[in-house]
mmCIF file of C-alpha atoms in Angstrom:
data_model
loop_
_atom_site.group_PDB
_atom_site.id
_atom_site.type_symbol
_atom_site.label_atom_id
_atom_site.label_comp_id
_atom_site.label_asym_id
_atom_site.label_seq_id
_atom_site.Cartn_x
_atom_site.Cartn_y
_atom_site.Cartn_z
ATOM 1 C CA MET A 1 -24.104 -24.152 -56.362
ATOM 2 C CA SER A 2 -21.783 -23.452 -59.283
ATOM 3 C CA ASN A 3 -18.424 -21.789 -58.868
ATOM 4 C CA LYS A 4 -16.405 -19.649 -61.258
ATOM 5 C CA PHE A 5 -12.639 -19.801 -61.194
ATOM 6 C CA ASP A 6 -9.844 -17.779 -62.735
ATOM 7 C CA VAL A 7 -7.258 -20.565 -62.837
ATOM 8 C CA THR A 8 -7.091 -24.188 -63.941
ATOM 9 C CA PRO A 9 -6.830 -26.949 -61.319
ATOM 10 C CA GLU A 10 -3.314 -27.802 -62.477
ATOM 11 C CA LYS A 11 -2.080 -24.229 -62.043
ATOM 12 C CA GLN A 12 -3.921 -23.950 -58.740
ATOM 13 C CA ALA A 13 -2.052 -27.016 -57.473
ATOM 14 C CA GLY A 14 1.355 -25.857 -58.712
ATOM 15 C CA VAL A 15 4.197 -24.794 -56.435
ATOM 16 C CA LEU A 16 4.593 -21.382 -58.086
ATOM 17 C CA ARG A 17 0.896 -20.578 -57.716
ATOM 18 C CA PHE A 18 1.048 -21.648 -54.092
ATOM 19 C CA LEU A 19 4.060 -19.449 -53.349
ATOM 20 C CA TYR A 20 2.406 -16.478 -55.061
ATOM 21 C CA GLN A 21 -0.720 -16.881 -52.941
ATOM 22 C CA GLN A 22 1.297 -17.477 -49.804
ATOM 23 C CA LEU A 23 3.202 -14.244 -50.321
ATOM 24 C CA THR A 24 0.309 -12.042 -51.454
ATOM 25 C CA PHE A 25 -2.756 -13.301 -49.588
ATOM 26 C CA LYS A 26 -3.533 -12.254 -46.023
ATOM 27 C CA PRO A 27 -6.203 -14.434 -44.438
ATOM 28 C CA ALA A 28 -9.182 -12.484 -43.188
ATOM 29 C CA GLU A 29 -9.978 -12.723 -39.509
ATOM 30 C CA VAL A 30 -13.305 -14.450 -38.858
ATOM 31 C CA ARG A 31 -15.754 -12.028 -37.290
ATOM 32 C CA ASP A 32 -19.493 -11.479 -36.915
ATOM 33 C CA VAL A 33 -20.062 -15.108 -35.928
ATOM 34 C CA ASN A 34 -21.629 -16.023 -32.592
ATOM 35 C CA LEU A 35 -20.918 -19.568 -31.400
ATOM 36 C CA GLN A 36 -22.604 -19.218 -28.028
ATOM 37 C CA GLY A 37 -24.142 -22.499 -26.907
ATOM 38 C CA ARG A 38 -22.130 -24.562 -29.380
ATOM 39 C CA THR A 39 -19.598 -27.360 -28.851
ATOM 40 C CA ALA A 40 -16.442 -28.212 -30.790
ATOM 41 C CA ILE A 41 -13.819 -30.939 -30.744
ATOM 42 C CA VAL A 42 -10.340 -30.121 -32.046
ATOM 43 C CA THR A 43 -7.791 -32.924 -32.331
ATOM 44 C CA GLY A 44 -4.090 -32.267 -31.846
ATOM 45 C CA SER A 45 -5.014 -29.118 -29.951
ATOM 46 C CA ASN A 46 -2.385 -28.666 -27.274
ATOM 47 C CA THR A 47 -0.133 -26.740 -29.662
ATOM 48 C CA GLY A 48 0.126 -25.173 -33.133
ATOM 49 C CA THR A 49 -2.866 -24.740 -35.418
ATOM 50 C CA GLY A 50 -5.012 -27.029 -33.276
ATOM 51 C CA PHE A 51 -4.488 -24.893 -30.174
ATOM 52 C CA GLU A 52 -5.018 -21.685 -32.147
ATOM 53 C CA THR A 53 -8.201 -23.055 -33.744
ATOM 54 C CA GLY A 54 -9.585 -23.696 -30.262
ATOM 55 C CA ARG A 55 -8.595 -20.207 -29.178
ATOM 56 C CA GLN A 56 -10.265 -18.571 -32.170
ATOM 57 C CA LEU A 57 -13.464 -20.566 -31.684
ATOM 58 C CA LEU A 58 -13.578 -19.503 -28.024
ATOM 59 C CA ASN A 59 -13.068 -15.894 -29.124
ATOM 60 C CA LEU A 60 -16.201 -16.310 -31.248
ATOM 61 C CA GLY A 61 -18.195 -17.301 -28.176
ATOM 62 C CA LEU A 62 -17.932 -21.098 -28.308
ATOM 63 C CA SER A 63 -19.441 -22.529 -25.111
ATOM 64 C CA LYS A 64 -17.609 -25.862 -24.926
ATOM 65 C CA LEU A 65 -14.251 -26.845 -26.387
ATOM 66 C CA ILE A 66 -12.896 -30.384 -26.223
ATOM 67 C CA LEU A 67 -9.115 -30.525 -26.589
ATOM 68 C CA ALA A 68 -8.489 -34.020 -27.978
ATOM 69 C CA VAL A 69 -4.846 -34.790 -27.269
ATOM 70 C CA ARG A 70 -2.448 -37.703 -26.901
ATOM 71 C CA ASN A 71 -0.536 -36.164 -23.984
ATOM 72 C CA GLU A 72 -3.034 -35.193 -21.308
ATOM 73 C CA GLU A 73 -0.537 -33.173 -19.262
ATOM 74 C CA LYS A 74 0.245 -30.995 -22.262
ATOM 75 C CA GLY A 75 -3.466 -30.781 -22.936
ATOM 76 C CA LYS A 76 -4.123 -29.570 -19.398
ATOM 77 C CA ALA A 77 -1.438 -26.920 -19.784
ATOM 78 C CA ALA A 78 -3.054 -25.752 -23.025
ATOM 79 C CA ALA A 79 -6.482 -25.659 -21.380
ATOM 80 C CA ALA A 80 -5.108 -23.625 -18.477
ATOM 81 C CA LYS A 81 -3.625 -21.125 -20.899
ATOM 82 C CA LEU A 82 -6.937 -20.738 -22.716
ATOM 83 C CA ARG A 83 -8.790 -20.243 -19.426
ATOM 84 C CA SER A 84 -6.297 -17.573 -18.311
ATOM 85 C CA GLU A 85 -6.735 -15.327 -21.329
ATOM 86 C CA GLY A 86 -9.503 -13.176 -19.907
ATOM 87 C CA ARG A 87 -12.616 -14.742 -21.436
ATOM 88 C CA ASN A 88 -15.731 -15.086 -19.317
ATOM 89 C CA LEU A 89 -15.819 -18.869 -19.570
ATOM 90 C CA GLU A 90 -18.197 -21.054 -17.617
ATOM 91 C CA ALA A 91 -16.912 -23.968 -15.566
ATOM 92 C CA GLY A 92 -16.197 -26.914 -17.874
ATOM 93 C CA ALA A 93 -16.007 -24.736 -20.983
ATOM 94 C CA VAL A 94 -12.617 -26.243 -21.886
ATOM 95 C CA GLU A 95 -12.115 -29.972 -21.366
ATOM 96 C CA VAL A 96 -9.160 -32.232 -22.115
ATOM 97 C CA TRP A 97 -9.947 -35.681 -23.527
ATOM 98 C CA LYS A 98 -7.432 -38.413 -24.225
ATOM 99 C CA LEU A 99 -7.075 -39.376 -27.898
ATOM 100 C CA ASP A 100 -4.121 -41.382 -29.160
ATOM 101 C CA LEU A 101 -4.355 -41.784 -32.923
ATOM 102 C CA SER A 102 -1.678 -44.458 -32.786
ATOM 103 C CA GLU A 103 -4.147 -46.836 -31.117
ATOM 104 C CA TYR A 104 -7.469 -47.947 -32.559
ATOM 105 C CA ASP A 105 -8.778 -48.733 -29.061
ATOM 106 C CA SER A 106 -8.189 -45.128 -28.000
ATOM 107 C CA ILE A 107 -10.110 -43.846 -31.012
ATOM 108 C CA VAL A 108 -13.054 -46.161 -30.356
ATOM 109 C CA ALA A 109 -13.146 -45.129 -26.688
ATOM 110 C CA PHE A 110 -12.982 -41.450 -27.614
ATOM 111 C CA ALA A 111 -15.852 -41.757 -30.101
ATOM 112 C CA GLU A 112 -17.918 -43.597 -27.496
ATOM 113 C CA ARG A 113 -17.296 -40.808 -25.006
ATOM 114 C CA THR A 114 -18.614 -38.178 -27.432
ATOM 115 C CA LYS A 115 -22.066 -39.739 -27.054
ATOM 116 C CA THR A 116 -22.203 -38.115 -23.612
ATOM 117 C CA LEU A 117 -22.080 -34.625 -25.119
ATOM 118 C CA GLU A 118 -25.339 -32.733 -25.361
ATOM 119 C CA ARG A 119 -24.369 -31.510 -28.824
ATOM 120 C CA LEU A 120 -21.431 -31.591 -31.227
ATOM 121 C CA ASP A 121 -21.507 -28.724 -33.691
ATOM 122 C CA TYR A 122 -17.928 -28.816 -34.979
ATOM 123 C CA VAL A 123 -15.237 -31.454 -35.358
ATOM 124 C CA VAL A 124 -11.815 -30.268 -36.490
ATOM 125 C CA LEU A 125 -9.553 -33.178 -37.464
ATOM 126 C CA ASN A 126 -6.256 -31.368 -37.132
ATOM 127 C CA ALA A 127 -3.917 -33.929 -35.521
ATOM 128 C CA ALA A 128 -1.096 -35.225 -37.733
ATOM 129 C CA LEU A 129 2.567 -36.048 -37.577
ATOM 130 C CA SER A 130 5.611 -35.735 -39.797
ATOM 131 C CA PRO A 131 8.491 -37.875 -38.499
ATOM 132 C CA ALA A 132 11.962 -37.306 -39.914
ATOM 133 C CA THR A 133 12.724 -41.025 -39.925
ATOM 134 C CA ARG A 134 10.527 -43.978 -40.747
ATOM 135 C CA VAL A 135 8.472 -45.404 -37.893
ATOM 136 C CA PHE A 136 6.126 -48.387 -37.844
ATOM 137 C CA ASN A 137 3.119 -48.499 -35.570
ATOM 138 C CA GLU A 138 3.667 -50.986 -32.743
ATOM 139 C CA HIS A 139 -0.010 -51.975 -32.638
ATOM 140 C CA THR A 140 -0.910 -52.348 -36.315
ATOM 141 C CA GLY A 141 2.464 -52.667 -38.065
ATOM 142 C CA HIS A 142 1.518 -49.906 -40.476
ATOM 143 C CA ASP A 143 3.758 -47.019 -41.442
ATOM 144 C CA GLU A 144 3.091 -44.546 -38.632
ATOM 145 C CA THR A 145 2.597 -41.531 -40.895
ATOM 146 C CA ILE A 146 -0.079 -43.372 -42.873
ATOM 147 C CA GLN A 147 -1.545 -44.786 -39.660
ATOM 148 C CA VAL A 148 -2.040 -41.477 -37.868
ATOM 149 C CA ASN A 149 -2.558 -39.021 -40.711
ATOM 150 C CA TYR A 150 -4.813 -41.252 -42.779
ATOM 151 C CA LEU A 151 -6.169 -44.484 -41.289
ATOM 152 C CA SER A 152 -6.774 -43.337 -37.726
ATOM 153 C CA THR A 153 -8.173 -39.963 -38.751
ATOM 154 C CA SER A 154 -10.514 -41.725 -41.185
ATOM 155 C CA LEU A 155 -11.670 -44.113 -38.467
ATOM 156 C CA LEU A 156 -12.444 -41.251 -36.094
ATOM 157 C CA ALA A 157 -14.462 -39.439 -38.751
ATOM 158 C CA LEU A 158 -16.476 -42.573 -39.510
ATOM 159 C CA LEU A 159 -17.152 -43.364 -35.837
ATOM 160 C CA LEU A 160 -18.367 -39.817 -35.227
ATOM 161 C CA LEU A 161 -20.964 -39.969 -38.000
ATOM 162 C CA PRO A 162 -23.715 -41.694 -35.969
ATOM 163 C CA VAL A 163 -22.893 -39.386 -33.041
ATOM 164 C CA VAL A 164 -23.376 -36.193 -35.024
ATOM 165 C CA LYS A 165 -26.490 -37.643 -36.645
ATOM 166 C CA ALA A 166 -27.960 -38.242 -33.183
ATOM 167 C CA LYS A 167 -27.141 -34.664 -32.107
ATOM 168 C CA ARG A 168 -28.681 -33.028 -35.167
ATOM 169 C CA GLY A 169 -32.160 -32.735 -33.664
ATOM 170 C CA VAL A 170 -30.894 -30.987 -30.523
ATOM 171 C CA GLN A 171 -28.720 -28.596 -32.519
ATOM 172 C CA GLY A 172 -31.226 -27.779 -35.230
ATOM 173 C CA HIS A 173 -28.492 -28.047 -37.838
ATOM 174 C CA PRO A 174 -25.981 -30.648 -39.066
ATOM 175 C CA SER A 175 -22.536 -30.850 -37.531
ATOM 176 C CA ARG A 176 -19.515 -29.813 -39.548
ATOM 177 C CA ILE A 177 -16.498 -32.097 -39.876
ATOM 178 C CA THR A 178 -13.401 -30.310 -41.143
ATOM 179 C CA PHE A 179 -10.229 -32.162 -42.128
ATOM 180 C CA VAL A 180 -7.057 -30.089 -41.916
ATOM 181 C CA SER A 181 -5.305 -30.901 -45.179
ATOM 182 C CA SER A 182 -2.594 -29.240 -47.249
ATOM 183 C CA GLU A 183 -1.708 -28.126 -50.750
ATOM 184 C CA VAL A 184 1.255 -30.510 -50.564
ATOM 185 C CA ALA A 185 -1.193 -33.334 -51.344
ATOM 186 C CA ALA A 186 -0.977 -32.240 -54.975
ATOM 187 C CA TRP A 187 2.816 -32.517 -54.908
ATOM 188 C CA ALA A 188 2.925 -36.148 -53.759
ATOM 189 C CA LYS A 189 4.612 -38.491 -56.230
ATOM 190 C CA PHE A 190 2.645 -41.438 -54.815
ATOM 191 C CA PRO A 191 4.700 -44.243 -56.370
ATOM 192 C CA GLU A 192 2.650 -46.785 -54.388
ATOM 193 C CA LYS A 193 -0.268 -46.225 -56.763
ATOM 194 C CA LYS A 194 1.216 -48.871 -59.067
ATOM 195 C CA GLU A 195 1.043 -51.581 -56.418
ATOM 196 C CA ALA A 196 -1.710 -54.191 -56.268
ATOM 197 C CA SER A 197 -2.500 -53.311 -52.653
ATOM 198 C CA LEU A 198 -2.151 -49.645 -51.815
ATOM 199 C CA LEU A 199 -2.126 -49.883 -48.026
ATOM 200 C CA SER A 200 0.231 -52.860 -48.002
ATOM 201 C CA ALA A 201 2.633 -50.964 -50.235
ATOM 202 C CA PHE A 202 3.194 -48.345 -47.544
ATOM 203 C CA ASP A 203 4.325 -51.031 -45.116
ATOM 204 C CA LYS A 204 7.037 -52.545 -47.293
ATOM 205 C CA PRO A 205 10.483 -52.395 -45.712
ATOM 206 C CA GLY A 206 13.068 -50.075 -47.166
ATOM 207 C CA LYS A 207 14.064 -46.453 -47.254
ATOM 208 C CA VAL A 208 11.404 -43.804 -47.905
ATOM 209 C CA ASP A 209 11.508 -40.035 -48.175
ATOM 210 C CA PRO A 210 9.722 -38.897 -44.986
ATOM 211 C CA LEU A 211 8.470 -35.662 -46.542
ATOM 212 C CA GLU A 212 7.112 -37.530 -49.560
ATOM 213 C CA ARG A 213 5.370 -39.950 -47.220
ATOM 214 C CA MET A 214 3.757 -37.049 -45.360
ATOM 215 C CA PHE A 215 2.675 -35.464 -48.661
ATOM 216 C CA THR A 216 1.140 -38.778 -49.704
ATOM 217 C CA SER A 217 -0.693 -39.140 -46.396
ATOM 218 C CA LYS A 218 -2.360 -35.796 -47.089
ATOM 219 C CA LEU A 219 -3.268 -36.964 -50.593
ATOM 220 C CA LEU A 220 -4.868 -40.114 -49.188
ATOM 221 C CA GLY A 221 -6.846 -37.895 -46.836
ATOM 222 C CA GLN A 222 -8.180 -35.890 -49.770
ATOM 223 C CA PHE A 223 -9.223 -39.070 -51.540
ATOM 224 C CA PHE A 224 -11.067 -40.051 -48.371
ATOM 225 C CA VAL A 225 -12.866 -36.712 -47.963
ATOM 226 C CA ASP A 226 -14.020 -36.855 -51.573
ATOM 227 C CA GLU A 227 -15.390 -40.395 -51.174
ATOM 228 C CA LEU A 228 -16.913 -39.793 -47.742
ATOM 229 C CA ALA A 229 -18.796 -36.701 -48.879
ATOM 230 C CA LYS A 230 -20.377 -38.740 -51.679
ATOM 231 C CA ARG A 231 -21.804 -41.121 -49.083
ATOM 232 C CA VAL A 232 -22.900 -38.670 -46.381
ATOM 233 C CA HIS A 233 -25.581 -36.108 -47.142
ATOM 234 C CA PRO A 234 -24.733 -32.574 -45.951
ATOM 235 C CA SER A 235 -27.984 -32.526 -43.986
ATOM 236 C CA VAL A 236 -26.369 -35.175 -41.754
ATOM 237 C CA ALA A 237 -22.837 -33.769 -41.621
ATOM 238 C CA LEU A 238 -21.199 -31.085 -43.709
ATOM 239 C CA ILE A 239 -17.745 -32.395 -44.569
ATOM 240 C CA ASN A 240 -14.911 -30.306 -45.955
ATOM 241 C CA ALA A 241 -11.130 -29.961 -45.987
ATOM 242 C CA VAL A 242 -8.918 -26.928 -45.535
ATOM 243 C CA SER A 243 -5.291 -25.883 -45.570
ATOM 244 C CA PRO A 244 -3.666 -23.313 -43.267
ATOM 245 C CA ALA A 245 -0.900 -23.068 -45.917
ATOM 246 C CA THR A 246 2.634 -22.464 -44.639
ATOM 247 C CA VAL A 247 2.760 -21.725 -40.925
ATOM 248 C CA HIS A 248 6.310 -21.343 -39.675
ATOM 249 C CA ASP A 249 5.903 -21.398 -35.887
ATOM 250 C CA THR A 250 4.110 -24.699 -35.246
ATOM 251 C CA GLU A 251 5.713 -27.871 -33.901
ATOM 252 C CA PHE A 252 4.586 -30.000 -36.849
ATOM 253 C CA THR A 253 8.115 -30.403 -38.240
ATOM 254 C CA ARG A 254 9.935 -30.463 -34.898
ATOM 255 C CA ASP A 255 11.303 -33.951 -35.568
ATOM 256 C CA PHE A 256 13.053 -32.669 -38.711
ATOM 257 C CA GLU A 257 14.591 -29.795 -36.796
ATOM 258 C CA SER A 258 16.470 -32.172 -34.523
ATOM 259 C CA LYS A 259 17.391 -34.846 -37.080
ATOM 260 C CA GLN A 260 17.906 -33.185 -40.477
ATOM 261 C CA ALA A 261 21.099 -31.149 -40.883
ATOM 262 C CA LEU A 262 19.716 -28.940 -43.655
ATOM 263 C CA PHE A 263 16.387 -28.264 -42.013
ATOM 264 C CA PRO A 264 17.448 -24.938 -40.406
ATOM 265 C CA ILE A 265 17.789 -23.576 -43.942
ATOM 266 C CA ILE A 266 14.290 -24.784 -44.805
ATOM 267 C CA LYS A 267 12.982 -23.286 -41.577
ATOM 268 C CA ALA A 268 14.537 -19.947 -42.459
ATOM 269 C CA LEU A 269 12.745 -20.021 -45.817
ATOM 270 C CA GLN A 270 9.489 -20.876 -44.089
ATOM 271 C CA ARG A 271 9.843 -17.811 -41.899
ATOM 272 C CA ARG A 272 10.285 -15.737 -45.042
ATOM 273 C CA VAL A 273 7.130 -16.915 -46.777
ATOM 274 C CA GLY A 274 4.957 -18.395 -44.039
ATOM 275 C CA ASN A 275 2.427 -16.906 -41.667
ATOM 276 C CA LYS A 276 2.503 -17.063 -37.916
ATOM 277 C CA CYS A 277 0.113 -19.558 -36.425
ATOM 278 C CA PRO A 278 -2.679 -17.124 -35.427
ATOM 279 C CA VAL A 279 -2.820 -15.796 -38.993
ATOM 280 C CA GLY A 280 -2.630 -19.118 -40.836
ATOM 281 C CA THR A 281 -5.244 -20.639 -38.546
ATOM 282 C CA ARG A 282 -7.775 -18.052 -39.676
ATOM 283 C CA MET A 283 -8.168 -20.226 -42.775
ATOM 284 C CA ILE A 284 -9.108 -23.230 -40.651
ATOM 285 C CA THR A 285 -11.566 -21.235 -38.554
ATOM 286 C CA ASP A 286 -13.127 -19.845 -41.718
ATOM 287 C CA ALA A 287 -13.681 -23.351 -43.097
ATOM 288 C CA VAL A 288 -15.161 -24.506 -39.793
ATOM 289 C CA VAL A 289 -17.753 -21.774 -39.224
ATOM 290 C CA ASN A 290 -18.351 -20.034 -42.558
ATOM 291 C CA HIS A 291 -19.784 -21.155 -45.922
ATOM 292 C CA GLY A 292 -22.741 -23.406 -46.655
ATOM 293 C CA ASP A 293 -23.546 -26.674 -48.381
ATOM 294 C CA GLU A 294 -21.478 -25.577 -51.374
ATOM 295 C CA VAL A 295 -18.309 -26.600 -49.511
ATOM 296 C CA HIS A 296 -19.473 -30.158 -48.815
ATOM 297 C CA GLY A 297 -16.731 -32.468 -50.054
ATOM 298 C CA GLN A 298 -14.557 -29.564 -51.115
ATOM 299 C CA PHE A 299 -11.132 -28.207 -50.259
ATOM 300 C CA LEU A 300 -10.670 -24.603 -49.186
ATOM 301 C CA SER A 301 -7.307 -23.079 -50.036
ATOM 302 C CA PHE A 302 -6.596 -19.468 -49.044
ATOM 303 C CA GLN A 303 -10.224 -19.122 -47.932
ATOM 304 C CA LYS A 304 -11.590 -20.098 -51.345
ATOM 305 C CA VAL A 305 -12.981 -23.280 -52.834
ATOM 306 C CA VAL A 306 -10.385 -24.387 -55.338
ATOM 307 C CA PRO A 307 -11.284 -24.848 -59.012
ATOM 308 C CA PHE A 308 -13.947 -27.280 -60.141
ATOM 309 C CA ASN A 309 -14.306 -28.944 -56.752
ATOM 310 C CA ARG A 310 -10.618 -29.871 -57.054
ATOM 311 C CA MET A 311 -8.348 -31.161 -54.407
ATOM 312 C CA ALA A 312 -5.156 -32.717 -55.783
ATOM 313 C CA PRO A 313 -5.710 -32.905 -59.571
ATOM 314 C CA ILE A 314 -5.044 -36.675 -59.713
ATOM 315 C CA ILE A 315 -8.253 -37.329 -57.790
ATOM 316 C CA TYR A 316 -10.354 -36.253 -60.758
ATOM 317 C CA THR A 317 -8.508 -38.114 -63.498
ATOM 318 C CA PRO A 318 -9.668 -41.541 -64.743
ATOM 319 C CA GLU A 319 -6.626 -43.060 -63.025
ATOM 320 C CA GLY A 320 -7.428 -41.199 -59.839
ATOM 321 C CA LYS A 321 -11.022 -42.380 -59.768
ATOM 322 C CA LYS A 322 -9.896 -46.000 -59.982
ATOM 323 C CA LEU A 323 -7.316 -45.395 -57.263
ATOM 324 C CA SER A 324 -9.936 -43.708 -55.127
ATOM 325 C CA GLU A 325 -12.287 -46.679 -55.357
ATOM 326 C CA ARG A 326 -9.477 -49.116 -54.503
ATOM 327 C CA LEU A 327 -8.254 -47.022 -51.597
ATOM 328 C CA TRP A 328 -11.768 -46.643 -50.223
ATOM 329 C CA GLN A 329 -12.414 -50.393 -50.298
ATOM 330 C CA GLU A 330 -9.047 -51.171 -48.708
ATOM 331 C CA THR A 331 -9.682 -48.573 -46.010
ATOM 332 C CA ILE A 332 -13.157 -49.882 -45.187
ATOM 333 C CA THR A 333 -11.727 -53.402 -45.005
ATOM 334 C CA GLU A 334 -8.929 -52.254 -42.683
ATOM 335 C CA LEU A 335 -11.480 -50.570 -40.401
ATOM 336 C CA SER A 336 -14.119 -53.304 -40.619
ATOM 337 C CA PHE A 337 -13.508 -54.284 -36.977
ATOM 338 C CA ALA A 338 -15.357 -51.075 -36.056
ATOM 339 C CA LYS A 339 -18.363 -51.986 -38.263
ATOM 340 C CA VAL A 340 -17.891 -48.915 -40.421
ATOM 341 C CA ASP A 341 -19.869 -50.584 -43.227
ATOM 342 C CA ASP A 342 -22.930 -50.572 -40.982
ATOM 343 C CA ILE A 343 -22.384 -46.915 -40.135
ATOM 344 C CA LEU A 344 -22.203 -45.921 -43.785
ATOM 345 C CA ARG A 345 -25.226 -48.013 -44.710
ATOM 346 C CA ASP A 346 -27.397 -46.386 -42.047
ATOM 347 C CA ILE A 347 -26.063 -42.852 -41.963
ATOM 348 C CA ASN A 348 -28.486 -41.179 -44.385
ATOM 349 C CA GLY A 349 -31.553 -43.068 -43.166
#
């Protein structure tokens, strides 16, 4: 399906264009969709956009919601809140499953558990972090922002591919895997792109800008979505990415609020231009349940596919294509313990 656009990719990705859209666009509420009988997993769903995505899917009649969370007590509190909101939910309609994206073993165990589900219509990969100071993962040694936002999320997506393929016959349609991304991916400076090994470059000691590192983690995620969609046919899993844009009342930047002296000023600006969580999350819900094969491998920004299949503009430059190939190979090597090569080889068969 071809798309017509009224703006170039570079302007679409610019800060001024983003602010204009943020201030003038009101996301449409998703309606006239019946999700009765369907099952969804939402990661990072005890708070913020993850919690609100689960709520909106339940409001559309979703029959089973899996809250995939690191802190099970907080997950149980979130589930209790969803159950108390007056919906006529069946027993077991909202479940809390442990998922710690800081640990590969937790991800493998979670993916194995999904095999017990009768069906798996939607996967929303929402979990992410944005620490105000640099942290290294105690299990892998990787920069924690890159570990959670990129490597671990990529591993989960890959491990779920054979699961959703197996469920396709029961469902009568392919599952949808939606990565929650951000326009900030286009603003990443990504100085590590000059290094011989991309992933190793993120682990070098020294001072880094934590916001830049978060921006870059989102860029890496867009590279991954683009490459993954090339390798997985939409009849097996429809894969896309989406941004909720600026949402001012989530806990995503809570670490900055306590550690960065100037952050209250930034937070005040966010309240001026950003949406509240229920409004911004409409864009995630739209990407999850609306649209067809035309969004496979694409990025939805303000409920539209951005120009020319574009995510961050660098992805589609000659330099970006070389970087994408290198990053993909390094990522598959990093995750080889989980036999992801075998998954990708067999997924379309």
